[in-house]
JSON list of C-alpha atoms in Angstrom, two decimals:
[
{"chain": "A", "resi": 1, "resn": "MET", "atom": "CA", "xyz": [-0.12, -0.40, -0.04]},
{"chain": "A", "resi": 2, "resn": "ALA", "atom": "CA", "xyz": [1.28, 3.38, -1.32]},
{"chain": "A", "resi": 3, "resn": "HIS", "atom": "CA", "xyz": [0.83, 6.60, 0.99]},
{"chain": "A", "resi": 4, "resn": "VAL", "atom": "CA", "xyz": [-0.62, 9.58, -1.49]},
{"chain": "A", "resi": 5, "resn": "ALA", "atom": "CA", "xyz": [-1.72, 12.72, -1.16]},
{"chain": "A", "resi": 6, "resn": "SER", "atom": "CA", "xyz": [-4.43, 12.20, -3.34]},
{"chain": "A", "resi": 7, "resn": "VAL", "atom": "CA", "xyz": [-6.46, 9.17, -3.71]},
{"chain": "A", "resi": 8, "resn": "PRO", "atom": "CA", "xyz": [-8.05, 10.14, -6.63]},
{"chain": "A", "resi": 9, "resn": "ARG", "atom": "CA", "xyz": [-4.79, 11.17, -8.63]},
{"chain": "A", "resi": 10, "resn": "SER", "atom": "CA", "xyz": [-2.90, 7.91, -8.18]},
{"chain": "A", "resi": 11, "resn": "ILE", "atom": "CA", "xyz": [-6.01, 6.14, -9.41]},
{"chain": "A", "resi": 12, "resn": "ALA", "atom": "CA", "xyz": [-6.40, 8.93, -12.98]},
{"chain": "A", "resi": 13, "resn": "PHE", "atom": "CA", "xyz": [-1.67, 8.74, -12.80]},
{"chain": "A", "resi": 14, "resn": "TYR", "atom": "CA", "xyz": [-2.09, 4.18, -13.07]},
{"chain": "A", "resi": 15, "resn": "ALA", "atom": "CA", "xyz": [-5.19, 4.65, -15.30]},
{"chain": "A", "resi": 16, "resn": "LYS", "atom": "CA", "xyz": [-2.91, 5.16, -17.70]},
{"chain": "A", "resi": 17, "resn": "LEU", "atom": "CA", "xyz": [-0.79, 1.92, -16.83]},
{"chain": "A", "resi": 18, "resn": "GLY", "atom": "CA", "xyz": [-3.87, -0.31, -16.88]},
{"chain": "A", "resi": 19, "resn": "PHE", "atom": "CA", "xyz": [-5.19, -0.46, -13.90]},
{"chain": "A", "resi": 20, "resn": "GLU", "atom": "CA", "xyz": [-8.56, 0.15, -13.01]},
{"chain": "A", "resi": 21, "resn": "ILE", "atom": "CA", "xyz": [-10.46, 0.21, -10.18]},
{"chain": "A", "resi": 22, "resn": "GLY", "atom": "CA", "xyz": [-10.74, -2.88, -7.58]},
{"chain": "A", "resi": 23, "resn": "GLY", "atom": "CA", "xyz": [-12.46, -0.61, -5.14]},
{"chain": "A", "resi": 24, "resn": "SER", "atom": "CA", "xyz": [-12.37, 2.44, -2.96]},
{"chain": "A", "resi": 25, "resn": "HIS", "atom": "CA", "xyz": [-13.81, 3.30, -0.05]},
{"chain": "A", "resi": 26, "resn": "THR", "atom": "CA", "xyz": [-15.18, 6.81, 0.85]},
{"chain": "A", "resi": 27, "resn": "PRO", "atom": "CA", "xyz": [-15.76, 7.47, 4.85]},
{"chain": "A", "resi": 28, "resn": "GLU", "atom": "CA", "xyz": [-18.69, 9.64, 5.87]},
{"chain": "A", "resi": 29, "resn": "GLY", "atom": "CA", "xyz": [-18.44, 13.34, 5.00]},
{"chain": "A", "resi": 30, "resn": "TRP", "atom": "CA", "xyz": [-15.64, 13.17, 2.36]},
{"chain": "A", "resi": 31, "resn": "ASP", "atom": "CA", "xyz": [-16.04, 14.51, -1.60]},
{"chain": "A", "resi": 32, "resn": "GLU", "atom": "CA", "xyz": [-13.40, 11.58, -2.77]},
{"chain": "A", "resi": 33, "resn": "PRO", "atom": "CA", "xyz": [-12.48, 8.17, -1.34]},
{"chain": "A", "resi": 34, "resn": "SER", "atom": "CA", "xyz": [-9.45, 8.11, 1.60]},
{"chain": "A", "resi": 35, "resn": "TRP", "atom": "CA", "xyz": [-7.83, 4.41, -0.23]},
{"chain": "A", "resi": 36, "resn": "ALA", "atom": "CA", "xyz": [-9.01, 2.31, -3.56]},
{"chain": "A", "resi": 37, "resn": "TRP", "atom": "CA", "xyz": [-7.59, -0.37, -4.54]},
{"chain": "A", "resi": 38, "resn": "LEU", "atom": "CA", "xyz": [-6.21, -1.06, -8.21]},
{"chain": "A", "resi": 39, "resn": "THR", "atom": "CA", "xyz": [-5.99, -4.49, -10.14]},
{"chain": "A", "resi": 40, "resn": "SER", "atom": "CA", "xyz": [-4.59, -5.37, -13.97]},
{"chain": "A", "resi": 41, "resn": "ALA", "atom": "CA", "xyz": [-4.67, -8.64, -15.61]},
{"chain": "A", "resi": 42, "resn": "ARG", "atom": "CA", "xyz": [-1.71, -9.22, -13.11]},
{"chain": "A", "resi": 43, "resn": "ALA", "atom": "CA", "xyz": [-1.14, -6.56, -10.01]},
{"chain": "A", "resi": 44, "resn": "ASP", "atom": "CA", "xyz": [-2.74, -5.74, -7.62]},
{"chain": "A", "resi": 45, "resn": "LEU", "atom": "CA", "xyz": [-1.61, -1.86, -6.14]},
{"chain": "A", "resi": 46, "resn": "MET", "atom": "CA", "xyz": [-3.45, -0.49, -3.12]},
{"chain": "A", "resi": 47, "resn": "VAL", "atom": "CA", "xyz": [-3.53, 3.76, -1.92]},
{"chain": "A", "resi": 48, "resn": "ALA", "atom": "CA", "xyz": [-4.31, 5.30, 0.62]},
{"chain": "A", "resi": 49, "resn": "ARG", "atom": "CA", "xyz": [-4.00, 8.77, 1.70]},
{"chain": "A", "resi": 50, "resn": "ALA", "atom": "CA", "xyz": [-1.37, 10.01, 3.80]},
{"chain": "A", "resi": 51, "resn": "SER", "atom": "CA", "xyz": [-2.31, 11.87, 7.05]},
{"chain": "A", "resi": 52, "resn": "GLU", "atom": "CA", "xyz": [1.34, 13.32, 7.06]},
{"chain": "A", "resi": 53, "resn": "PRO", "atom": "CA", "xyz": [2.12, 15.57, 2.89]},
{"chain": "A", "resi": 54, "resn": "VAL", "atom": "CA", "xyz": [4.09, 13.19, 1.07]},
{"chain": "A", "resi": 55, "resn": "VAL", "atom": "CA", "xyz": [7.45, 14.43, 0.07]},
{"chain": "A", "resi": 56, "resn": "PRO", "atom": "CA", "xyz": [8.66, 12.58, -2.67]},
{"chain": "A", "resi": 57, "resn": "ALA", "atom": "CA", "xyz": [12.53, 12.62, -2.34]},
{"chain": "A", "resi": 58, "resn": "GLN", "atom": "CA", "xyz": [12.02, 10.63, 0.89]},
{"chain": "A", "resi": 59, "resn": "GLN", "atom": "CA", "xyz": [9.60, 7.54, -1.34]},
{"chain": "A", "resi": 60, "resn": "ALA", "atom": "CA", "xyz": [12.76, 4.37, -0.91]},
{"chain": "A", "resi": 61, "resn": "VAL", "atom": "CA", "xyz": [9.48, 2.21, -3.29]},
{"chain": "A", "resi": 62, "resn": "LEU", "atom": "CA", "xyz": [10.23, 0.72, -6.88]},
{"chain": "A", "resi": 63, "resn": "PHE", "atom": "CA", "xyz": [7.34, -0.74, -8.90]},
{"chain": "A", "resi": 64, "resn": "TYR", "atom": "CA", "xyz": [8.46, -2.66, -11.19]},
{"chain": "A", "resi": 65, "resn": "THR", "atom": "CA", "xyz": [5.41, -2.89, -14.06]},
{"chain": "A", "resi": 66, "resn": "TYR", "atom": "CA", "xyz": [5.50, -5.38, -17.17]},
{"chain": "A", "resi": 67, "resn": "CYS", "atom": "CA", "xyz": [4.96, -5.08, -20.54]},
{"chain": "A", "resi": 68, "resn": "PRO", "atom": "CA", "xyz": [5.06, -7.26, -23.14]},
{"chain": "A", "resi": 69, "resn": "ASP", "atom": "CA", "xyz": [6.21, -4.06, -25.71]},
{"chain": "A", "resi": 70, "resn": "VAL", "atom": "CA", "xyz": [8.97, -1.85, -23.95]},
{"chain": "A", "resi": 71, "resn": "PRO", "atom": "CA", "xyz": [9.06, 0.70, -27.13]},
{"chain": "A", "resi": 72, "resn": "ALA", "atom": "CA", "xyz": [4.74, 0.45, -27.71]},
{"chain": "A", "resi": 73, "resn": "MET", "atom": "CA", "xyz": [4.36, 1.20, -23.93]},
{"chain": "A", "resi": 74, "resn": "ARG", "atom": "CA", "xyz": [6.29, 4.99, -23.84]},
{"chain": "A", "resi": 75, "resn": "ALA", "atom": "CA", "xyz": [4.71, 6.27, -26.91]},
{"chain": "A", "resi": 76, "resn": "HIS", "atom": "CA", "xyz": [1.96, 4.59, -25.57]},
{"chain": "A", "resi": 77, "resn": "LEU", "atom": "CA", "xyz": [2.57, 7.01, -22.22]},
{"chain": "A", "resi": 78, "resn": "GLN", "atom": "CA", "xyz": [4.01, 9.80, -23.41]},
{"chain": "A", "resi": 79, "resn": "ALA", "atom": "CA", "xyz": [1.27, 10.22, -25.81]},
{"chain": "A", "resi": 80, "resn": "GLN", "atom": "CA", "xyz": [-0.89, 10.43, -22.54]},
{"chain": "A", "resi": 81, "resn": "GLY", "atom": "CA", "xyz": [1.52, 13.08, -20.76]},
{"chain": "A", "resi": 82, "resn": "VAL", "atom": "CA", "xyz": [2.93, 11.56, -18.60]},
{"chain": "A", "resi": 83, "resn": "ALA", "atom": "CA", "xyz": [7.02, 12.38, -18.29]},
{"chain": "A", "resi": 84, "resn": "VAL", "atom": "CA", "xyz": [8.86, 9.24, -19.15]},
{"chain": "A", "resi": 85, "resn": "GLY", "atom": "CA", "xyz": [12.41, 7.98, -19.35]},
{"chain": "A", "resi": 86, "resn": "GLU", "atom": "CA", "xyz": [14.53, 6.67, -21.97]},
{"chain": "A", "resi": 87, "resn": "ILE", "atom": "CA", "xyz": [14.89, 3.51, -22.71]},
{"chain": "A", "resi": 88, "resn": "GLU", "atom": "CA", "xyz": [18.16, 2.04, -20.88]},
{"chain": "A", "resi": 89, "resn": "PHE", "atom": "CA", "xyz": [19.39, -2.33, -21.81]},
{"chain": "A", "resi": 90, "resn": "PRO", "atom": "CA", "xyz": [20.30, -3.21, -17.80]},
{"chain": "A", "resi": 91, "resn": "PHE", "atom": "CA", "xyz": [21.30, -7.42, -17.89]},
{"chain": "A", "resi": 92, "resn": "TRP", "atom": "CA", "xyz": [18.47, -7.79, -16.37]},
{"chain": "A", "resi": 93, "resn": "ALA", "atom": "CA", "xyz": [16.26, -6.22, -19.08]},
{"chain": "A", "resi": 94, "resn": "PRO", "atom": "CA", "xyz": [17.43, -6.93, -23.14]},
{"chain": "A", "resi": 95, "resn": "LYS", "atom": "CA", "xyz": [14.54, -5.88, -24.19]},
{"chain": "A", "resi": 96, "resn": "GLY", "atom": "CA", "xyz": [15.01, -2.63, -22.37]},
{"chain": "A", "resi": 97, "resn": "GLU", "atom": "CA", "xyz": [13.34, -0.37, -19.55]},
{"chain": "A", "resi": 98, "resn": "PHE", "atom": "CA", "xyz": [12.38, 3.41, -18.88]},
{"chain": "A", "resi": 99, "resn": "ARG", "atom": "CA", "xyz": [11.93, 5.28, -15.79]},
{"chain": "A", "resi": 100, "resn": "ILE", "atom": "CA", "xyz": [8.30, 6.73, -14.65]},
{"chain": "A", "resi": 101, "resn": "THR", "atom": "CA", "xyz": [7.49, 9.15, -11.52]},
{"chain": "A", "resi": 102, "resn": "ASP", "atom": "CA", "xyz": [3.82, 8.51, -10.34]},
{"chain": "A", "resi": 103, "resn": "PRO", "atom": "CA", "xyz": [2.17, 11.67, -8.58]},
{"chain": "A", "resi": 104, "resn": "ASP", "atom": "CA", "xyz": [3.57, 11.42, -5.15]},
{"chain": "A", "resi": 105, "resn": "GLY", "atom": "CA", "xyz": [7.32, 10.70, -6.84]},
{"chain": "A", "resi": 106, "resn": "TYR", "atom": "CA", "xyz": [6.94, 7.28, -6.44]},
{"chain": "A", "resi": 107, "resn": "VAL", "atom": "CA", "xyz": [8.70, 6.03, -9.25]},
{"chain": "A", "resi": 108, "resn": "VAL", "atom": "CA", "xyz": [7.58, 3.03, -11.84]},
{"chain": "A", "resi": 109, "resn": "MET", "atom": "CA", "xyz": [10.23, 0.92, -13.64]},
{"chain": "A", "resi": 110, "resn": "VAL", "atom": "CA", "xyz": [8.39, -0.28, -17.35]},
{"chain": "A", "resi": 111, "resn": "THR", "atom": "CA", "xyz": [10.22, -3.41, -18.69]},
{"chain": "A", "resi": 112, "resn": "HIS", "atom": "CA", "xyz": [9.22, -6.12, -20.73]},
{"chain": "A", "resi": 113, "resn": "THR", "atom": "CA", "xyz": [7.53, -9.47, -19.87]}
]
């Protein structure tokens, strides 16, 4: 579970990676959810509204997501306005990987399946 400044903003960001809402909770009197379960074909992520400010430099979690075509996913995300890094080819990702950062500063690496 990642603590975030805005659950709706995180839902919108991760939708660009193919995640859908599997469930959410909006406390009585709130106008937006404080928690959401996001799901895709083979991954799940929970996000919850942080009780303290989220400081991007302090996010020490590295998320990895997988796709069959790294260049196509990079182009897809870039077309949606996501700032994408260059494709790199470290030994563990011979078909490439690139980096994106979510709105709360969590690093998301996109690599091949």
